[in-house]
């Protein structure tokens, strides 16, 4: 058995107010006066204090991101061209010295993707997969403003392409620097806070109950799930700090194990019905009592405490073709099912089983 050589984020700044240090982080990359940085920022922050705290210099580029849809290959290609056109017009066509992604999982993934595409030609769809990236990315920084996905820690950037939803997975994808400032996640609307936070909770339940679990992943997953329990079942003044660390550690846990049934089904559901990752996971997880009885029971307590009502009957009106597509996408996620059942998963994960689960959602 070959063990994974785990590339992690080499530099991390954590703590309330640490966003102010972004100036130092970016300046460290500037070698000459014309060197420029790119700030890719979720447009939700355009009219918020954060917009005035960006340490941009006159030669820098700020792009406000539209994350109405989860990132598409076409969108990140267009953004990359926008950066290249800016560089050509202002900076002799050189690449930026740093790409800073600020926002939720969508914006972090866009930041990683653009940093990769600036040094790897041919468009993002051609790199959806594992270790297809050839060249190191431009220096890239990730700053979450909502917590749960673990995108700040992972070696992937999830993109919806012309024919698949799949990440650009590579060691080069990993951020060079992340900045975890709990101040930045304080204004998130309650529903979105819950859905994205549950992504983290579900990562841990799936990792800890999977066949891939090992002491390394358990060490992160157990602490992360403990923090989730504190955040979503109790009341703590420092809940933002706790959730931020839970998200990062959940990301570390699944990086050295794997997610499971919820994510496999959720990818199928989202691909066909367009649900965003967080809420899609919640809809799926709520029918997985047979897989994760304890986790689902606790999840329902969390929903109750935060008055969350999930959509129901979401598959009631899907066509036969849509149902088949959901089944196809879900059953295609071999490592996830392998993590759930072990190597003989194919005998267990039948179209009938998946259909019955989707029909309950
Ligand atoms: P998101 O980035 O899609 O943002 C969700 C909503 O929250 C958006 O409307 C956004 O504008 C808003 N928001 C963000 N910060 C806010 C703030 N401070 N105040 C108010 N509103 C704020 O949500 P997400 O759940 O963090 O990310 C989901 C995405 O992450 C999906 O595209 C998914 O595929 C991806 N993902 C990636 C990984 C990875 O390892 N790369 C892992 C899991 C999920
Ligand atoms: Zn997830």
mmCIF file of C-alpha atoms and ligand atoms in Angstrom:
data_model
loop_
_atom_site.group_PDB
_atom_site.id
_atom_site.type_symbol
_atom_site.label_atom_id
_atom_site.label_comp_id
_atom_site.label_asym_id
_atom_site.label_seq_id
_atom_site.Cartn_x
_atom_site.Cartn_y
_atom_site.Cartn_z
ATOM 1 C CA UNK A 1 0.000 0.000 0.000
ATOM 2 C CA UNK A 2 1.288 3.408 -0.972
ATOM 3 C CA UNK A 3 0.710 6.153 1.588
ATOM 4 C CA UNK A 4 -0.303 9.614 0.559
ATOM 5 C CA UNK A 5 2.272 12.384 0.704
ATOM 6 C CA UNK A 6 0.113 15.147 2.123
ATOM 7 C CA UNK A 7 0.765 18.690 0.906
ATOM 8 C CA UNK A 8 -0.539 21.201 3.443
ATOM 9 C CA UNK A 9 -0.817 24.971 3.498
ATOM 10 C CA UNK A 10 2.669 26.132 4.546
ATOM 11 C CA UNK A 11 1.696 29.480 6.116
ATOM 12 C CA UNK A 12 -1.282 30.277 8.313
ATOM 13 C CA UNK A 13 -2.186 33.385 10.250
ATOM 14 C CA UNK A 14 -5.027 32.955 12.744
ATOM 15 C CA UNK A 15 -6.809 35.408 15.011
ATOM 16 C CA UNK A 16 -9.300 38.248 15.261
ATOM 17 C CA UNK A 17 -8.141 41.208 13.205
ATOM 18 C CA UNK A 18 -5.385 39.334 11.397
ATOM 19 C CA UNK A 19 -6.843 40.514 8.066
ATOM 20 C CA UNK A 20 -4.879 43.732 8.671
ATOM 21 C CA UNK A 21 -1.697 41.733 8.033
ATOM 22 C CA UNK A 22 -2.692 41.055 4.438
ATOM 23 C CA UNK A 23 -0.677 44.119 3.458
ATOM 24 C CA UNK A 24 2.521 42.549 4.829
ATOM 25 C CA UNK A 25 1.712 39.217 3.203
ATOM 26 C CA UNK A 26 1.270 40.737 -0.248
ATOM 27 C CA UNK A 27 4.106 43.247 0.069
ATOM 28 C CA UNK A 28 6.479 40.398 0.787
ATOM 29 C CA UNK A 29 5.787 39.148 -2.747
ATOM 30 C CA UNK A 30 6.429 42.505 -4.441
ATOM 31 C CA UNK A 31 9.977 42.821 -5.686
ATOM 32 C CA UNK A 32 9.634 45.927 -7.848
ATOM 33 C CA UNK A 33 7.309 48.927 -7.852
ATOM 34 C CA UNK A 34 5.403 47.690 -10.858
ATOM 35 C CA UNK A 35 4.667 44.259 -9.384
ATOM 36 C CA UNK A 36 0.946 43.907 -8.982
ATOM 37 C CA UNK A 37 -1.442 41.754 -6.981
ATOM 38 C CA UNK A 38 -4.954 40.584 -7.807
ATOM 39 C CA UNK A 39 -7.733 40.586 -5.249
ATOM 40 C CA UNK A 40 -10.636 38.279 -6.128
ATOM 41 C CA UNK A 41 -13.342 39.183 -3.647
ATOM 42 C CA UNK A 42 -16.904 37.923 -3.166
ATOM 43 C CA UNK A 43 -19.022 40.897 -4.232
ATOM 44 C CA UNK A 44 -21.067 40.566 -1.038
ATOM 45 C CA UNK A 45 -18.202 42.585 0.511
ATOM 46 C CA UNK A 46 -18.299 45.413 -2.003
ATOM 47 C CA UNK A 47 -20.289 47.690 0.299
ATOM 48 C CA UNK A 48 -18.937 46.304 3.539
ATOM 49 C CA UNK A 49 -16.022 47.519 5.686
ATOM 50 C CA UNK A 50 -13.753 44.863 4.211
ATOM 51 C CA UNK A 51 -13.772 46.688 0.866
ATOM 52 C CA UNK A 52 -12.026 49.675 2.466
ATOM 53 C CA UNK A 53 -9.537 47.492 4.289
ATOM 54 C CA UNK A 54 -8.100 45.861 1.171
ATOM 55 C CA UNK A 55 -4.395 46.788 1.052
ATOM 56 C CA UNK A 56 -4.421 47.363 -2.687
ATOM 57 C CA UNK A 57 -1.826 49.602 -4.324
ATOM 58 C CA UNK A 58 -2.644 51.749 -7.370
ATOM 59 C CA UNK A 59 -1.179 49.144 -9.729
ATOM 60 C CA UNK A 60 -3.260 46.289 -8.289
ATOM 61 C CA UNK A 61 -6.414 44.740 -9.703
ATOM 62 C CA UNK A 62 -9.587 44.142 -7.728
ATOM 63 C CA UNK A 63 -12.258 41.882 -9.220
ATOM 64 C CA UNK A 64 -15.598 41.457 -7.451
ATOM 65 C CA UNK A 65 -16.850 37.897 -7.815
ATOM 66 C CA UNK A 66 -20.347 36.798 -8.664
ATOM 67 C CA UNK A 67 -20.948 33.584 -6.716
ATOM 68 C CA UNK A 68 -24.659 33.243 -7.467
ATOM 69 C CA UNK A 69 -23.718 29.988 -9.161
ATOM 70 C CA UNK A 70 -20.992 27.726 -7.870
ATOM 71 C CA UNK A 71 -17.801 28.257 -9.903
ATOM 72 C CA UNK A 72 -17.919 27.176 -13.520
ATOM 73 C CA UNK A 73 -14.910 26.473 -15.738
ATOM 74 C CA UNK A 74 -16.114 29.170 -18.144
ATOM 75 C CA UNK A 75 -16.191 31.771 -15.381
ATOM 76 C CA UNK A 76 -12.689 31.058 -14.095
ATOM 77 C CA UNK A 77 -11.352 31.076 -17.666
ATOM 78 C CA UNK A 78 -12.942 34.480 -18.239
ATOM 79 C CA UNK A 79 -11.493 35.812 -14.976
ATOM 80 C CA UNK A 80 -8.051 34.535 -15.926
ATOM 81 C CA UNK A 81 -8.299 36.372 -19.249
ATOM 82 C CA UNK A 82 -9.392 39.493 -17.400
ATOM 83 C CA UNK A 83 -6.246 39.327 -15.256
ATOM 84 C CA UNK A 84 -4.075 38.708 -18.327
ATOM 85 C CA UNK A 85 -5.639 41.637 -20.188
ATOM 86 C CA UNK A 86 -5.051 43.878 -17.169
ATOM 87 C CA UNK A 87 -1.433 42.739 -16.986
ATOM 88 C CA UNK A 88 -0.933 43.441 -20.672
ATOM 89 C CA UNK A 89 -2.388 46.921 -20.402
ATOM 90 C CA UNK A 90 -0.539 47.933 -17.238
ATOM 91 C CA UNK A 91 2.328 45.672 -16.331
ATOM 92 C CA UNK A 92 4.185 44.494 -19.444
ATOM 93 C CA UNK A 93 2.089 41.343 -19.407
ATOM 94 C CA UNK A 94 3.802 39.851 -16.374
ATOM 95 C CA UNK A 95 1.768 37.652 -14.089
ATOM 96 C CA UNK A 96 0.645 39.113 -10.769
ATOM 97 C CA UNK A 97 2.934 38.388 -7.826
ATOM 98 C CA UNK A 98 -0.002 37.181 -5.767
ATOM 99 C CA UNK A 99 -3.648 36.200 -6.217
ATOM 100 C CA UNK A 100 -5.768 36.750 -3.106
ATOM 101 C CA UNK A 101 -9.136 34.954 -2.891
ATOM 102 C CA UNK A 102 -11.551 36.352 -0.304
ATOM 103 C CA UNK A 103 -14.978 34.886 0.456
ATOM 104 C CA UNK A 104 -16.594 31.480 0.904
ATOM 105 C CA UNK A 105 -15.674 28.149 -0.657
ATOM 106 C CA UNK A 106 -16.693 29.477 -4.077
ATOM 107 C CA UNK A 107 -14.370 32.488 -3.911
ATOM 108 C CA UNK A 108 -11.517 30.497 -2.407
ATOM 109 C CA UNK A 109 -11.847 27.957 -5.210
ATOM 110 C CA UNK A 110 -11.891 30.730 -7.818
ATOM 111 C CA UNK A 111 -8.720 32.185 -6.276
ATOM 112 C CA UNK A 112 -6.958 28.842 -6.476
ATOM 113 C CA UNK A 113 -8.184 28.216 -10.026
ATOM 114 C CA UNK A 114 -7.099 31.581 -11.422
ATOM 115 C CA UNK A 115 -3.665 31.266 -9.775
ATOM 116 C CA UNK A 116 -3.261 27.873 -11.480
ATOM 117 C CA UNK A 117 -4.535 28.964 -14.881
ATOM 118 C CA UNK A 118 -2.192 31.937 -15.079
ATOM 119 C CA UNK A 119 0.695 29.474 -15.340
ATOM 120 C CA UNK A 120 -1.079 26.541 -17.020
ATOM 121 C CA UNK A 121 -2.470 27.158 -20.494
ATOM 122 C CA UNK A 122 -5.466 25.651 -22.178
ATOM 123 C CA UNK A 123 -8.443 26.406 -19.962
ATOM 124 C CA UNK A 124 -9.654 24.956 -16.691
ATOM 125 C CA UNK A 125 -11.813 22.152 -18.127
ATOM 126 C CA UNK A 126 -8.660 20.421 -19.359
ATOM 127 C CA UNK A 127 -7.333 20.195 -15.782
ATOM 128 C CA UNK A 128 -10.421 18.783 -14.055
ATOM 129 C CA UNK A 129 -9.118 15.604 -12.525
ATOM 130 C CA UNK A 130 -6.149 14.424 -10.486
ATOM 131 C CA UNK A 131 -2.625 15.796 -10.879
ATOM 132 C CA UNK A 132 -3.089 17.127 -14.400
ATOM 133 C CA UNK A 133 -1.608 20.533 -13.538
ATOM 134 C CA UNK A 134 1.938 20.832 -14.902
ATOM 135 C CA UNK A 135 3.311 24.105 -13.517
ATOM 136 C CA UNK A 136 3.331 25.701 -10.074
ATOM 137 C CA UNK A 137 0.640 28.350 -9.598
ATOM 138 C CA UNK A 138 1.139 32.038 -8.964
ATOM 139 C CA UNK A 139 1.508 32.710 -5.204
ATOM 140 C CA UNK A 140 -2.037 32.502 -3.838
ATOM 141 C CA UNK A 141 -3.652 33.497 -0.582
ATOM 142 C CA UNK A 142 -7.012 32.308 0.786
ATOM 143 C CA UNK A 143 -9.108 34.296 3.244
ATOM 144 C CA UNK A 144 -12.428 32.686 4.234
ATOM 145 C CA UNK A 145 -15.379 34.914 5.146
ATOM 146 C CA UNK A 146 -17.732 31.999 5.845
ATOM 147 C CA UNK A 147 -16.609 28.696 7.366
ATOM 148 C CA UNK A 148 -17.260 25.034 6.774
ATOM 149 C CA UNK A 149 -16.094 23.784 3.393
ATOM 150 C CA UNK A 150 -12.463 23.300 4.345
ATOM 151 C CA UNK A 151 -11.539 24.759 0.937
ATOM 152 C CA UNK A 152 -8.916 26.813 2.771
ATOM 153 C CA UNK A 153 -7.058 23.580 3.548
ATOM 154 C CA UNK A 154 -7.689 21.357 0.549
ATOM 155 C CA UNK A 155 -5.779 20.453 -2.614
ATOM 156 C CA UNK A 156 -8.771 20.897 -4.874
ATOM 157 C CA UNK A 157 -10.851 23.591 -6.495
ATOM 158 C CA UNK A 158 -14.312 22.312 -7.358
ATOM 159 C CA UNK A 159 -15.477 23.418 -10.805
ATOM 160 C CA UNK A 160 -18.548 22.709 -12.868
ATOM 161 C CA UNK A 161 -17.431 22.127 -16.442
ATOM 162 C CA UNK A 162 -19.167 21.365 -19.713
ATOM 163 C CA UNK A 163 -19.455 17.684 -18.903
ATOM 164 C CA UNK A 164 -18.574 17.221 -15.268
ATOM 165 C CA UNK A 165 -18.353 18.741 -11.829
ATOM 166 C CA UNK A 166 -14.850 17.898 -10.735
ATOM 167 C CA UNK A 167 -11.970 19.650 -9.052
ATOM 168 C CA UNK A 168 -8.512 20.511 -10.276
ATOM 169 C CA UNK A 169 -6.772 18.327 -7.712
ATOM 170 C CA UNK A 170 -3.046 18.870 -7.341
ATOM 171 C CA UNK A 171 -0.354 19.820 -4.874
ATOM 172 C CA UNK A 172 -0.050 23.137 -6.737
ATOM 173 C CA UNK A 173 -3.696 23.895 -5.923
ATOM 174 C CA UNK A 174 -2.979 24.265 -2.192
ATOM 175 C CA UNK A 175 -2.812 27.871 -0.965
ATOM 176 C CA UNK A 176 0.633 29.295 -0.151
ATOM 177 C CA UNK A 177 -0.920 31.263 2.662
ATOM 178 C CA UNK A 178 -4.252 31.342 4.447
ATOM 179 C CA UNK A 179 -5.491 33.949 6.875
ATOM 180 C CA UNK A 180 -8.179 32.875 9.327
ATOM 181 C CA UNK A 181 -9.771 35.980 10.844
ATOM 182 C CA UNK A 182 -12.943 35.176 12.844
ATOM 183 C CA UNK A 183 -14.094 38.816 12.497
ATOM 184 C CA UNK A 184 -14.750 38.158 8.824
ATOM 185 C CA UNK A 185 -17.408 35.473 9.348
ATOM 186 C CA UNK A 186 -19.513 37.322 11.894
ATOM 187 C CA UNK A 187 -22.064 38.809 9.460
ATOM 188 C CA UNK A 188 -23.100 35.652 7.641
ATOM 189 C CA UNK A 189 -26.897 35.155 7.384
ATOM 190 C CA UNK A 190 -28.126 32.404 9.742
ATOM 191 C CA UNK A 191 -29.294 29.894 7.117
ATOM 192 C CA UNK A 192 -26.131 30.127 5.052
ATOM 193 C CA UNK A 193 -24.007 29.981 8.224
ATOM 194 C CA UNK A 194 -25.776 26.746 9.121
ATOM 195 C CA UNK A 195 -25.598 25.090 5.692
ATOM 196 C CA UNK A 196 -21.905 25.829 5.182
ATOM 197 C CA UNK A 197 -21.139 24.920 8.813
ATOM 198 C CA UNK A 198 -22.912 21.583 8.333
ATOM 199 C CA UNK A 199 -20.622 20.840 5.398
ATOM 200 C CA UNK A 200 -17.869 20.676 8.010
ATOM 201 C CA UNK A 201 -19.938 18.617 10.438
ATOM 202 C CA UNK A 202 -20.797 16.146 7.661
ATOM 203 C CA UNK A 203 -17.157 15.921 6.516
ATOM 204 C CA UNK A 204 -16.292 14.732 10.002
ATOM 205 C CA UNK A 205 -19.158 12.254 10.344
ATOM 206 C CA UNK A 206 -18.286 10.725 6.986
ATOM 207 C CA UNK A 207 -14.563 10.605 7.679
ATOM 208 C CA UNK A 208 -14.873 9.190 11.185
ATOM 209 C CA UNK A 209 -17.342 6.477 10.101
ATOM 210 C CA UNK A 210 -15.517 5.525 6.929
ATOM 211 C CA UNK A 211 -13.298 2.561 6.188
ATOM 212 C CA UNK A 212 -10.430 4.932 5.258
ATOM 213 C CA UNK A 213 -10.193 6.327 8.766
ATOM 214 C CA UNK A 214 -6.781 6.335 10.390
ATOM 215 C CA UNK A 215 -5.271 7.949 13.444
ATOM 216 C CA UNK A 216 -4.061 10.990 11.495
ATOM 217 C CA UNK A 217 -7.496 11.812 10.058
ATOM 218 C CA UNK A 218 -9.202 10.890 13.334
ATOM 219 C CA UNK A 219 -7.048 13.312 15.290
ATOM 220 C CA UNK A 220 -8.328 16.217 13.176
ATOM 221 C CA UNK A 221 -11.867 14.872 12.682
ATOM 222 C CA UNK A 222 -12.580 14.265 16.350
ATOM 223 C CA UNK A 223 -11.456 17.740 17.358
ATOM 224 C CA UNK A 224 -13.366 19.287 14.485
ATOM 225 C CA UNK A 225 -16.613 17.497 15.325
ATOM 226 C CA UNK A 226 -16.206 18.452 18.975
ATOM 227 C CA UNK A 227 -15.912 22.108 17.912
ATOM 228 C CA UNK A 228 -18.995 21.731 15.664
ATOM 229 C CA UNK A 229 -20.966 20.347 18.602
ATOM 230 C CA UNK A 230 -19.938 23.353 20.687
ATOM 231 C CA UNK A 231 -20.849 25.801 17.935
ATOM 232 C CA UNK A 232 -24.171 24.307 16.882
ATOM 233 C CA UNK A 233 -25.510 22.811 20.126
ATOM 234 C CA UNK A 234 -24.162 25.239 22.727
ATOM 235 C CA UNK A 235 -23.694 28.987 23.033
ATOM 236 C CA UNK A 236 -20.169 30.360 23.047
ATOM 237 C CA UNK A 237 -18.877 33.886 22.704
ATOM 238 C CA UNK A 238 -16.001 32.613 20.636
ATOM 239 C CA UNK A 239 -18.155 30.474 18.359
ATOM 240 C CA UNK A 240 -16.631 32.152 15.284
ATOM 241 C CA UNK A 241 -13.123 31.144 16.336
ATOM 242 C CA UNK A 242 -14.333 27.616 16.976
ATOM 243 C CA UNK A 243 -16.114 27.282 13.638
ATOM 244 C CA UNK A 244 -13.125 28.608 11.746
ATOM 245 C CA UNK A 245 -10.838 26.041 13.319
ATOM 246 C CA UNK A 246 -13.461 23.287 12.876
ATOM 247 C CA UNK A 247 -13.589 24.016 9.149
ATOM 248 C CA UNK A 248 -9.809 23.933 8.754
ATOM 249 C CA UNK A 249 -9.444 20.744 10.787
ATOM 250 C CA UNK A 250 -12.343 19.048 8.999
ATOM 251 C CA UNK A 251 -10.537 19.828 5.754
ATOM 252 C CA UNK A 252 -7.344 18.298 7.122
ATOM 253 C CA UNK A 253 -9.261 15.211 8.235
ATOM 254 C CA UNK A 254 -10.871 14.425 4.879
ATOM 255 C CA UNK A 255 -7.619 15.183 3.071
ATOM 256 C CA UNK A 256 -6.142 12.147 4.786
ATOM 257 C CA UNK A 257 -9.293 9.997 4.639
ATOM 258 C CA UNK A 258 -12.352 10.570 2.464
ATOM 259 C CA UNK A 259 -15.934 11.792 2.537
ATOM 260 C CA UNK A 260 -18.788 9.322 2.142
ATOM 261 C CA UNK A 261 -22.402 8.619 1.214
ATOM 262 C CA UNK A 262 -23.713 12.134 1.797
ATOM 263 C CA UNK A 263 -21.218 13.773 -0.526
ATOM 264 C CA UNK A 264 -21.635 11.062 -3.171
ATOM 265 C CA UNK A 265 -25.412 11.585 -3.250
ATOM 266 C CA UNK A 266 -25.122 15.339 -2.890
ATOM 267 C CA UNK A 267 -22.921 15.621 -5.989
ATOM 268 C CA UNK A 268 -25.635 13.834 -7.999
ATOM 269 C CA UNK A 269 -28.397 15.974 -6.523
ATOM 270 C CA UNK A 270 -26.543 19.242 -7.144
ATOM 271 C CA UNK A 271 -25.434 18.311 -10.628
ATOM 272 C CA UNK A 272 -29.008 17.808 -11.765
ATOM 273 C CA UNK A 273 -31.018 20.154 -9.554
ATOM 274 C CA UNK A 274 -28.417 22.869 -8.988
ATOM 275 C CA UNK A 275 -28.456 22.927 -5.199
ATOM 276 C CA UNK A 276 -25.434 24.596 -3.652
ATOM 277 C CA UNK A 277 -23.029 22.338 -1.793
ATOM 278 C CA UNK A 278 -24.022 23.232 1.784
ATOM 279 C CA UNK A 279 -27.794 23.003 1.498
ATOM 280 C CA UNK A 280 -27.532 20.023 -0.872
ATOM 281 C CA UNK A 281 -25.550 18.136 1.745
ATOM 282 C CA UNK A 282 -28.130 18.963 4.420
ATOM 283 C CA UNK A 283 -31.020 17.697 2.265
ATOM 284 C CA UNK A 284 -29.152 14.432 1.649
ATOM 285 C CA UNK A 285 -27.821 13.957 5.163
ATOM 286 C CA UNK A 286 -31.341 14.216 6.576
ATOM 287 C CA UNK A 287 -32.267 10.885 4.904
ATOM 288 C CA UNK A 288 -29.093 8.978 5.856
ATOM 289 C CA UNK A 289 -30.239 7.531 9.209
ATOM 290 C CA UNK A 290 -29.175 4.053 8.086
ATOM 291 C CA UNK A 291 -25.633 5.194 7.358
ATOM 292 C CA UNK A 292 -24.910 7.654 10.125
ATOM 293 C CA UNK A 293 -27.593 7.178 12.844
ATOM 294 C CA UNK A 294 -25.837 9.180 15.570
ATOM 295 C CA UNK A 295 -24.629 11.915 13.247
ATOM 296 C CA UNK A 296 -28.073 12.400 11.707
ATOM 297 C CA UNK A 297 -29.789 12.490 15.132
ATOM 298 C CA UNK A 298 -27.383 15.204 16.304
ATOM 299 C CA UNK A 299 -27.795 17.074 13.023
ATOM 300 C CA UNK A 300 -31.564 17.221 13.619
ATOM 301 C CA UNK A 301 -30.969 18.661 17.093
ATOM 302 C CA UNK A 302 -28.755 21.309 15.505
ATOM 303 C CA UNK A 303 -31.448 22.130 12.940
ATOM 304 C CA UNK A 304 -34.021 22.471 15.702
ATOM 305 C CA UNK A 305 -31.838 24.744 17.799
ATOM 306 C CA UNK A 306 -31.311 27.069 14.847
ATOM 307 C CA UNK A 307 -34.859 26.878 13.426
ATOM 308 C CA UNK A 308 -33.719 25.502 10.113
ATOM 309 C CA UNK A 309 -36.363 24.090 7.797
ATOM 310 C CA UNK A 310 -35.098 22.129 4.840
ATOM 311 C CA UNK A 311 -36.896 21.862 1.516
ATOM 312 C CA UNK A 312 -38.698 18.520 1.178
ATOM 313 C CA UNK A 313 -39.914 16.532 -1.800
ATOM 314 C CA UNK A 314 -37.090 17.928 -3.919
ATOM 315 C CA UNK A 315 -37.020 14.837 -6.145
ATOM 316 C CA UNK A 316 -40.791 14.440 -6.354
ATOM 317 C CA UNK A 317 -41.031 15.882 -9.853
ATOM 318 C CA UNK A 318 -37.762 14.849 -11.433
ATOM 319 C CA UNK A 319 -37.959 13.137 -14.803
ATOM 320 C CA UNK A 320 -36.701 9.603 -15.333
ATOM 321 C CA UNK A 321 -33.734 11.023 -17.254
ATOM 322 C CA UNK A 322 -32.871 13.346 -14.367
ATOM 323 C CA UNK A 323 -33.131 10.529 -11.856
ATOM 324 C CA UNK A 324 -30.833 8.376 -13.982
ATOM 325 C CA UNK A 325 -28.314 11.206 -14.237
ATOM 326 C CA UNK A 326 -28.331 11.664 -10.457
ATOM 327 C CA UNK A 327 -27.778 7.944 -9.995
ATOM 328 C CA UNK A 328 -25.006 7.927 -12.599
ATOM 329 C CA UNK A 329 -23.149 10.893 -11.080
ATOM 330 C CA UNK A 330 -23.461 9.507 -7.545
ATOM 331 C CA UNK A 331 -22.446 5.953 -8.304
ATOM 332 C CA UNK A 332 -19.445 7.272 -10.261
ATOM 333 C CA UNK A 333 -17.786 8.531 -7.090
ATOM 334 C CA UNK A 334 -15.853 5.330 -6.480
ATOM 335 C CA UNK A 335 -13.499 6.439 -3.657
ATOM 336 C CA UNK A 336 -16.400 7.809 -1.632
ATOM 337 C CA UNK A 337 -18.353 4.558 -1.800
ATOM 338 C CA UNK A 338 -15.187 2.581 -1.221
ATOM 339 C CA UNK A 339 -14.798 4.607 1.961
ATOM 340 C CA UNK A 340 -18.371 3.748 2.987
ATOM 341 C CA UNK A 341 -18.500 0.025 2.202
ATOM 342 C CA UNK A 342 -14.988 -1.119 1.397
ATOM 343 C CA UNK A 343 -13.794 -2.697 -1.859
ATOM 344 C CA UNK A 344 -17.009 -4.637 -2.562
ATOM 345 C CA UNK A 345 -19.070 -1.434 -2.675
ATOM 346 C CA UNK A 346 -20.242 -2.074 -6.236
ATOM 347 C CA UNK A 347 -22.454 -4.935 -5.063
ATOM 348 C CA UNK A 348 -24.104 -2.655 -2.524
ATOM 349 C CA UNK A 349 -24.474 0.640 -4.379
ATOM 350 C CA UNK A 350 -27.206 -0.405 -6.784
ATOM 351 C CA UNK A 351 -29.336 1.962 -8.870
ATOM 352 C CA UNK A 352 -32.344 0.808 -6.819
ATOM 353 C CA UNK A 353 -30.682 1.815 -3.564
ATOM 354 C CA UNK A 354 -29.738 5.258 -4.880
ATOM 355 C CA UNK A 355 -33.196 5.775 -6.362
ATOM 356 C CA UNK A 356 -34.838 4.944 -3.042
ATOM 357 C CA UNK A 357 -32.593 7.420 -1.212
ATOM 358 C CA UNK A 358 -33.187 10.225 -3.730
ATOM 359 C CA UNK A 359 -36.922 9.574 -3.542
ATOM 360 C CA UNK A 360 -36.887 10.258 0.210
ATOM 361 C CA UNK A 361 -35.322 13.721 -0.191
HETATM 362 P P1 LIG B 1 -20.169 30.275 -1.047
HETATM 363 O O1 LIG B 1 -18.778 30.701 -1.193
HETATM 364 O O2 LIG B 1 -20.858 29.741 -2.246
HETATM 365 O O3 LIG B 1 -20.997 31.458 -0.413
HETATM 366 C C1 LIG B 1 -22.340 31.242 0.012
HETATM 367 C C2 LIG B 1 -23.027 32.569 0.219
HETATM 368 O O4 LIG B 1 -22.501 33.210 1.382
HETATM 369 C C3 LIG B 1 -22.815 33.511 -0.938
HETATM 370 O O5 LIG B 1 -24.022 34.171 -1.201
HETATM 371 C C4 LIG B 1 -21.778 34.479 -0.403
HETATM 372 O O6 LIG B 1 -21.848 35.730 -1.031
HETATM 373 C C5 LIG B 1 -22.162 34.560 1.044
HETATM 374 N N1 LIG B 1 -21.129 35.033 1.967
HETATM 375 C C6 LIG B 1 -19.829 34.675 2.041
HETATM 376 N N2 LIG B 1 -19.208 35.337 3.046
HETATM 377 C C7 LIG B 1 -20.139 36.122 3.630
HETATM 378 C C8 LIG B 1 -20.112 37.045 4.716
HETATM 379 N N3 LIG B 1 -19.005 37.245 5.440
HETATM 380 N N4 LIG B 1 -21.261 37.685 5.005
HETATM 381 C C9 LIG B 1 -22.388 37.469 4.317
HETATM 382 N N5 LIG B 1 -22.482 36.624 3.278
HETATM 383 C C10 LIG B 1 -21.361 35.939 2.944
HETATM 384 O O7 LIG B 1 -20.378 29.182 0.100
HETATM 385 P P2 LIG B 1 -19.571 28.017 0.745
HETATM 386 O O8 LIG B 1 -20.591 27.112 1.303
HETATM 387 O O9 LIG B 1 -18.489 28.500 1.628
HETATM 388 O O10 LIG B 1 -18.839 27.330 -0.481
HETATM 389 C C11 LIG B 1 -19.478 26.439 -1.365
HETATM 390 C C12 LIG B 1 -18.545 26.176 -2.498
HETATM 391 O O11 LIG B 1 -17.354 25.572 -2.002
HETATM 392 C C13 LIG B 1 -19.078 25.240 -3.556
HETATM 393 O O12 LIG B 1 -18.781 25.752 -4.829
HETATM 394 C C14 LIG B 1 -18.360 23.940 -3.309
HETATM 395 O O13 LIG B 1 -18.214 23.179 -4.475
HETATM 396 C C15 LIG B 1 -17.036 24.448 -2.808
HETATM 397 N N6 LIG B 1 -16.315 23.494 -1.961
HETATM 398 C C16 LIG B 1 -14.978 23.390 -2.148
HETATM 399 C C17 LIG B 1 -14.227 22.532 -1.394
HETATM 400 C C18 LIG B 1 -12.769 22.436 -1.625
HETATM 401 O O14 LIG B 1 -12.101 21.655 -0.946
HETATM 402 N N7 LIG B 1 -12.188 23.169 -2.536
HETATM 403 C C19 LIG B 1 -14.834 21.763 -0.393
HETATM 404 C C20 LIG B 1 -16.198 21.886 -0.208
HETATM 405 C C21 LIG B 1 -16.929 22.777 -0.990
HETATM 406 ZN ZN1 LIG B 2 -18.280 19.209 1.520
#
